[in-house]
Amino acid sequence: MVGIQRLKIAAWIAPAFLLALVAVFVVAPWSMTDKLQSVCFGI
Amino acid sequence: MGGTTLPGEAFLRANLPGYALIDPAQPTKLPLEARDFGIYVGFIFTWLYINAIGRGRAKGMPLFPMLLYLVIFVAVMGADGVNAFLYDLHQNAPVVPYLYAPRLELRLATGLLCGLAFGGIMTPVVNSTLWRDNDTRPVIGTWKQFLGGLGVMAVLFLMNYSEIGLFYWPLAIVTSGATVILIAMINMVFVLSISGKEGSAATWRDALNPFAVAVILALVELGVLSLMRYAVLGTTVLP
């Protein structure tokens, strides 16, 4: 039972992480242009 | 992009609330210059196109004549880049020869062709490492599909080259997203190979686990590259 619950939680870790990453990027307190430029700054 | 004066644009800007937010009044640079835009955005749209034609999990390389064209596309981009480098050297050392003065449209077009090549060659590599399905079809199997991919690149070329402000935000967001995704996909191949989990994903949900790890690595790599550029050039804007 505990094992199944762990598997259910584990299945949500990656999507939750990726969604959180996008959310943090969107709400970060800089202009969107600057944020988009900064992602590619090193390229 | 932006700062354009298309028919009716001034009227919309003055009368439509929020229009100025989606169409920059002043020309604004995309996050990447033309060649890199072509490579990264061309790659992501080729991957989307391959998914759209139902070959999203195919593991076969494009058929030989098409694969040869893709390799030639990479070489053409490389040749244009070397010529541009020689041209830059020529400005300070006239003894250095070059073939032709670099042109923005060539830079963009050869970048997009390289993006198409990356998409066509990398997708089966990623699919072979990621998916459990044994779909051995080539990702690009017919000339019709190949020409369709070129058509997608032509649309991207027109959107970028037109410099129409309405395309700024969609292209800017896709450019930054494509940069992270392309690097993450390369990382994912290594993550899956090193962890011995090749061919373990049956659903998109399964694929998200290695992809999330690959995204973390991509962010670290992009951070290191940014630090290196900052250490050498500071915030100097490149031409």
Short mmCIF file of C-alpha atoms in Angstrom, two decimals:
data_model
loop_
_atom_site.label_atom_id
_atom_site.label_comp_id
_atom_site.label_asym_id
_atom_site.label_seq_id
_atom_site.Cartn_x
_atom_site.Cartn_y
_atom_site.Cartn_z
CA MET A 1 0.00 0.00 0.00
CA VAL A 2 2.76 2.43 1.02
CA GLY A 3 4.75 1.39 -2.04
CA ILE A 4 1.83 2.15 -4.35
CA GLN A 5 1.35 5.55 -2.69
CA ARG A 6 5.05 6.32 -3.19
CA LEU A 7 4.80 5.38 -6.86
CA LYS A 8 1.76 7.65 -7.25
CA ILE A 9 3.65 10.57 -5.67
CA ALA A 10 6.80 9.86 -7.70
CA ALA A 11 4.79 10.05 -10.93
CA TRP A 12 3.94 13.68 -10.13
CA ILE A 13 7.47 14.87 -9.27
CA ALA A 14 8.71 15.53 -12.82
CA PRO A 15 5.57 17.28 -14.14
CA ALA A 16 5.28 19.32 -10.92
CA PHE A 17 8.95 20.33 -11.14
CA LEU A 18 8.66 21.40 -14.79
CA LEU A 19 5.44 23.34 -14.13
CA ALA A 20 7.04 25.03 -11.10
CA LEU A 21 10.04 25.97 -13.24
CA VAL A 22 7.80 27.65 -15.83
CA ALA A 23 5.76 29.37 -13.08
CA VAL A 24 8.90 30.75 -11.38
CA PHE A 25 10.15 31.98 -14.76
CA VAL A 26 6.86 33.74 -15.49
CA VAL A 27 6.51 35.46 -12.10
CA ALA A 28 10.21 36.34 -11.60
CA PRO A 29 10.37 40.13 -11.07
CA TRP A 30 12.15 41.18 -14.28
CA SER A 31 10.80 42.15 -17.68
CA MET A 32 9.87 39.19 -19.86
CA THR A 33 12.22 40.42 -22.61
CA ASP A 34 15.15 40.39 -20.17
CA LYS A 35 14.24 36.94 -18.89
CA LEU A 36 13.97 35.48 -22.39
CA GLN A 37 17.25 37.15 -23.40
CA SER A 38 18.99 35.81 -20.29
CA VAL A 39 18.13 32.18 -21.13
CA CYS A 40 20.07 32.52 -24.38
CA PHE A 41 22.82 34.85 -23.09
CA GLY A 42 25.53 32.19 -23.20
CA ILE A 43 24.65 30.85 -26.68
CA MET B 1 11.37 42.83 -34.56
CA GLY B 2 8.55 45.28 -34.01
CA GLY B 3 8.34 48.99 -34.73
CA THR B 4 6.71 48.09 -38.03
CA THR B 5 4.23 50.28 -39.86
CA LEU B 6 1.82 47.86 -41.48
CA PRO B 7 -1.48 49.22 -42.83
CA GLY B 8 -3.85 49.80 -39.92
CA GLU B 9 -1.20 49.16 -37.27
CA ALA B 10 -1.13 52.76 -36.01
CA PHE B 11 -4.94 52.75 -35.70
CA LEU B 12 -4.93 49.47 -33.74
CA ARG B 13 -2.13 50.70 -31.48
CA ALA B 14 -4.07 53.86 -30.66
CA ASN B 15 -7.50 52.30 -30.22
CA LEU B 16 -7.16 48.66 -29.19
CA PRO B 17 -6.39 48.28 -25.47
CA GLY B 18 -3.43 45.97 -24.88
CA TYR B 19 -2.28 46.01 -28.51
CA ALA B 20 1.00 47.69 -27.56
CA LEU B 21 1.75 44.71 -25.27
CA ILE B 22 1.67 42.17 -28.11
CA ASP B 23 3.29 44.36 -30.78
CA PRO B 24 6.44 46.20 -29.60
CA ALA B 25 6.43 49.84 -30.71
CA GLN B 26 10.23 49.93 -30.76
CA PRO B 27 12.30 47.37 -32.69
CA THR B 28 13.25 44.65 -30.19
CA LYS B 29 15.91 41.96 -30.67
CA LEU B 30 14.93 38.30 -30.45
CA PRO B 31 16.86 36.34 -27.78
CA LEU B 32 19.06 34.75 -30.47
CA GLU B 33 20.62 36.13 -33.65
CA ALA B 34 19.44 34.85 -37.06
CA ARG B 35 21.64 31.74 -37.44
CA ASP B 36 21.11 30.49 -33.89
CA PHE B 37 17.40 31.28 -34.20
CA GLY B 38 17.32 29.07 -37.29
CA ILE B 39 19.15 26.21 -35.59
CA TYR B 40 17.15 26.12 -32.35
CA VAL B 41 13.70 27.14 -33.59
CA GLY B 42 14.17 25.13 -36.79
CA PHE B 43 15.00 22.09 -34.66
CA ILE B 44 11.96 22.39 -32.38
CA PHE B 45 9.57 22.95 -35.29
CA THR B 46 11.03 19.97 -37.17
CA TRP B 47 10.43 17.86 -34.06
CA LEU B 48 6.84 19.17 -33.84
CA TYR B 49 6.40 18.52 -37.57
CA ILE B 50 7.67 14.94 -37.22
CA ASN B 51 5.13 14.44 -34.41
CA ALA B 52 2.39 16.03 -36.52
CA ILE B 53 2.96 13.55 -39.39
CA GLY B 54 2.67 10.65 -36.95
CA ARG B 55 6.36 9.73 -36.71
CA GLY B 56 6.93 11.17 -33.23
CA ARG B 57 8.28 7.87 -31.86
CA ALA B 58 9.91 6.56 -35.05
CA LYS B 59 13.47 5.33 -34.54
CA GLY B 60 14.71 5.18 -38.12
CA MET B 61 16.97 7.82 -39.67
CA PRO B 62 15.56 9.67 -42.70
CA LEU B 63 15.97 7.63 -45.91
CA PHE B 64 19.42 7.89 -47.51
CA PRO B 65 18.99 10.61 -50.16
CA MET B 66 17.15 12.80 -47.64
CA LEU B 67 19.72 12.12 -44.94
CA LEU B 68 22.40 13.18 -47.41
CA TYR B 69 20.56 16.45 -48.01
CA LEU B 70 20.35 17.03 -44.25
CA VAL B 71 24.11 16.50 -43.88
CA ILE B 72 24.65 18.92 -46.79
CA PHE B 73 22.41 21.46 -45.00
CA VAL B 74 24.70 21.32 -41.94
CA ALA B 75 27.75 21.75 -44.19
CA VAL B 76 26.15 24.74 -45.98
CA MET B 77 25.46 26.42 -42.63
CA GLY B 78 29.05 25.73 -41.59
CA ALA B 79 30.40 27.18 -44.86
CA ASP B 80 28.30 30.35 -44.45
CA GLY B 81 29.56 30.67 -40.87
CA VAL B 82 33.22 30.23 -41.86
CA ASN B 83 32.78 32.81 -44.64
CA ALA B 84 31.27 35.28 -42.14
CA PHE B 85 34.21 34.67 -39.78
CA LEU B 86 36.72 35.24 -42.63
CA TYR B 87 34.83 38.43 -43.57
CA ASP B 88 35.18 39.70 -39.97
CA LEU B 89 38.91 38.90 -40.02
CA HIS B 90 39.20 40.64 -43.39
CA GLN B 91 38.01 43.91 -41.82
CA ASN B 92 41.18 44.03 -39.69
CA ALA B 93 43.53 42.03 -41.91
CA PRO B 94 42.73 42.64 -45.61
CA VAL B 95 44.99 39.75 -46.62
CA VAL B 96 42.38 37.26 -45.32
CA PRO B 97 40.17 36.19 -48.27
CA TYR B 98 36.40 35.66 -48.17
CA LEU B 99 33.86 34.56 -50.76
CA TYR B 100 31.01 37.03 -50.27
CA ALA B 101 29.76 39.69 -47.85
CA PRO B 102 27.59 38.01 -45.17
CA ARG B 103 23.86 38.54 -45.63
CA LEU B 104 21.21 38.29 -42.92
CA GLU B 105 18.83 36.30 -45.09
CA LEU B 106 21.55 33.72 -45.88
CA ARG B 107 22.42 33.50 -42.19
CA LEU B 108 18.77 32.86 -41.30
CA ALA B 109 18.09 30.44 -44.17
CA THR B 110 21.22 28.31 -43.60
CA GLY B 111 20.48 28.27 -39.84
CA LEU B 112 16.95 27.02 -40.50
CA LEU B 113 18.25 24.32 -42.88
CA CYS B 114 20.66 23.24 -40.14
CA GLY B 115 17.75 23.22 -37.66
CA LEU B 116 15.82 20.95 -40.03
CA ALA B 117 18.87 18.67 -40.22
CA PHE B 118 19.28 18.60 -36.41
CA GLY B 119 15.59 17.75 -36.01
CA GLY B 120 15.72 15.02 -38.65
CA ILE B 121 18.90 13.42 -37.30
CA MET B 122 18.47 13.95 -33.54
CA THR B 123 14.85 12.85 -33.26
CA PRO B 124 15.52 9.18 -34.11
CA VAL B 125 18.54 9.19 -31.78
CA VAL B 126 16.41 10.51 -28.90
CA ASN B 127 13.52 8.17 -29.79
CA SER B 128 15.81 5.12 -29.87
CA THR B 129 17.08 5.95 -26.39
CA LEU B 130 13.76 6.98 -24.89
CA TRP B 131 10.79 4.99 -26.17
CA ARG B 132 9.91 1.36 -25.52
CA ASP B 133 7.88 1.14 -28.77
CA ASN B 134 9.82 -0.45 -31.58
CA ASP B 135 8.71 1.86 -34.38
CA THR B 136 11.48 1.32 -36.93
CA ARG B 137 10.01 3.62 -39.62
CA PRO B 138 12.23 6.51 -40.75
CA VAL B 139 11.25 9.87 -39.19
CA ILE B 140 11.19 11.32 -42.72
CA GLY B 141 10.25 8.61 -45.18
CA THR B 142 8.99 10.33 -48.32
CA TRP B 143 9.94 13.37 -50.39
CA LYS B 144 6.52 14.81 -49.59
CA GLN B 145 7.36 14.73 -45.89
CA PHE B 146 10.80 16.18 -46.61
CA LEU B 147 9.33 19.05 -48.63
CA GLY B 148 6.76 19.60 -45.87
CA GLY B 149 9.64 20.13 -43.43
CA LEU B 150 11.21 22.63 -45.82
CA GLY B 151 7.82 24.37 -46.03
CA VAL B 152 7.73 24.75 -42.24
CA MET B 153 11.22 26.29 -42.36
CA ALA B 154 10.05 28.67 -45.13
CA VAL B 155 7.19 29.88 -42.91
CA LEU B 156 9.62 30.48 -40.01
CA PHE B 157 11.92 32.35 -42.40
CA LEU B 158 9.10 34.66 -43.50
CA MET B 159 7.93 35.27 -39.91
CA ASN B 160 11.43 36.23 -38.76
CA TYR B 161 12.53 38.11 -41.87
CA SER B 162 9.32 40.17 -42.06
CA GLU B 163 10.21 41.69 -38.65
CA ILE B 164 6.46 42.11 -38.02
CA GLY B 165 6.00 43.02 -34.36
CA LEU B 166 3.00 40.71 -33.90
CA PHE B 167 5.37 37.75 -34.31
CA TYR B 168 7.83 39.02 -31.69
CA TRP B 169 6.41 37.38 -28.56
CA PRO B 170 5.57 33.99 -30.09
CA LEU B 171 9.02 33.77 -31.69
CA ALA B 172 10.87 35.11 -28.62
CA ILE B 173 9.17 32.62 -26.28
CA VAL B 174 9.71 29.71 -28.70
CA THR B 175 13.38 30.71 -29.17
CA SER B 176 14.20 30.57 -25.46
CA GLY B 177 12.11 27.44 -24.94
CA ALA B 178 13.74 25.70 -27.91
CA THR B 179 17.21 26.51 -26.55
CA VAL B 180 16.47 24.74 -23.26
CA ILE B 181 14.64 21.85 -24.95
CA LEU B 182 17.35 21.15 -27.58
CA ILE B 183 20.11 21.05 -24.96
CA ALA B 184 17.88 19.01 -22.62
CA MET B 185 17.19 16.46 -25.37
CA ILE B 186 20.92 15.94 -25.93
CA ASN B 187 21.37 15.61 -22.16
CA MET B 188 18.48 13.14 -21.96
CA VAL B 189 20.26 10.73 -24.33
CA PHE B 190 23.26 10.72 -21.95
CA VAL B 191 21.07 10.54 -18.80
CA LEU B 192 19.21 7.49 -20.15
CA SER B 193 22.36 5.78 -21.41
CA ILE B 194 24.35 6.32 -18.21
CA SER B 195 21.47 5.26 -15.96
CA GLY B 196 20.85 2.18 -18.11
CA LYS B 197 17.19 3.11 -18.68
CA GLU B 198 17.18 3.13 -22.48
CA GLY B 199 13.85 2.26 -24.05
CA SER B 200 11.95 2.44 -20.76
CA ALA B 201 9.34 5.11 -21.54
CA ALA B 202 5.95 3.88 -22.67
CA THR B 203 4.00 7.11 -22.17
CA TRP B 204 4.75 10.85 -22.25
CA ARG B 205 4.44 10.78 -18.46
CA ASP B 206 7.31 8.25 -18.28
CA ALA B 207 9.38 10.48 -20.56
CA LEU B 208 9.03 13.46 -18.23
CA ASN B 209 11.27 11.94 -15.52
CA PRO B 210 14.49 11.77 -17.57
CA PHE B 211 13.48 15.00 -19.32
CA ALA B 212 13.23 16.85 -16.00
CA VAL B 213 16.74 15.68 -15.02
CA ALA B 214 17.97 16.71 -18.47
CA VAL B 215 16.39 20.18 -18.05
CA ILE B 216 18.23 20.67 -14.73
CA LEU B 217 21.52 19.79 -16.48
CA ALA B 218 20.63 22.12 -19.40
CA LEU B 219 20.05 25.02 -17.00
CA VAL B 220 23.42 24.37 -15.34
CA GLU B 221 25.14 24.22 -18.75
CA LEU B 222 23.44 27.41 -19.96
CA GLY B 223 24.42 29.08 -16.68
CA VAL B 224 28.08 28.08 -17.11
CA LEU B 225 28.04 29.32 -20.74
CA SER B 226 26.51 32.63 -19.60
CA LEU B 227 29.18 33.02 -16.91
CA MET B 228 31.92 32.33 -19.47
CA ARG B 229 30.50 34.93 -21.87
CA TYR B 230 30.10 37.45 -19.03
CA ALA B 231 33.69 36.83 -17.90
CA VAL B 232 35.03 37.51 -21.41
CA LEU B 233 32.67 40.15 -22.83
CA GLY B 234 30.61 41.45 -19.91
CA THR B 235 27.24 42.68 -21.16
CA THR B 236 28.61 43.90 -24.49
CA VAL B 237 25.90 43.56 -27.13
CA LEU B 238 27.22 41.48 -30.03
CA PRO B 239 26.57 42.74 -33.60
#
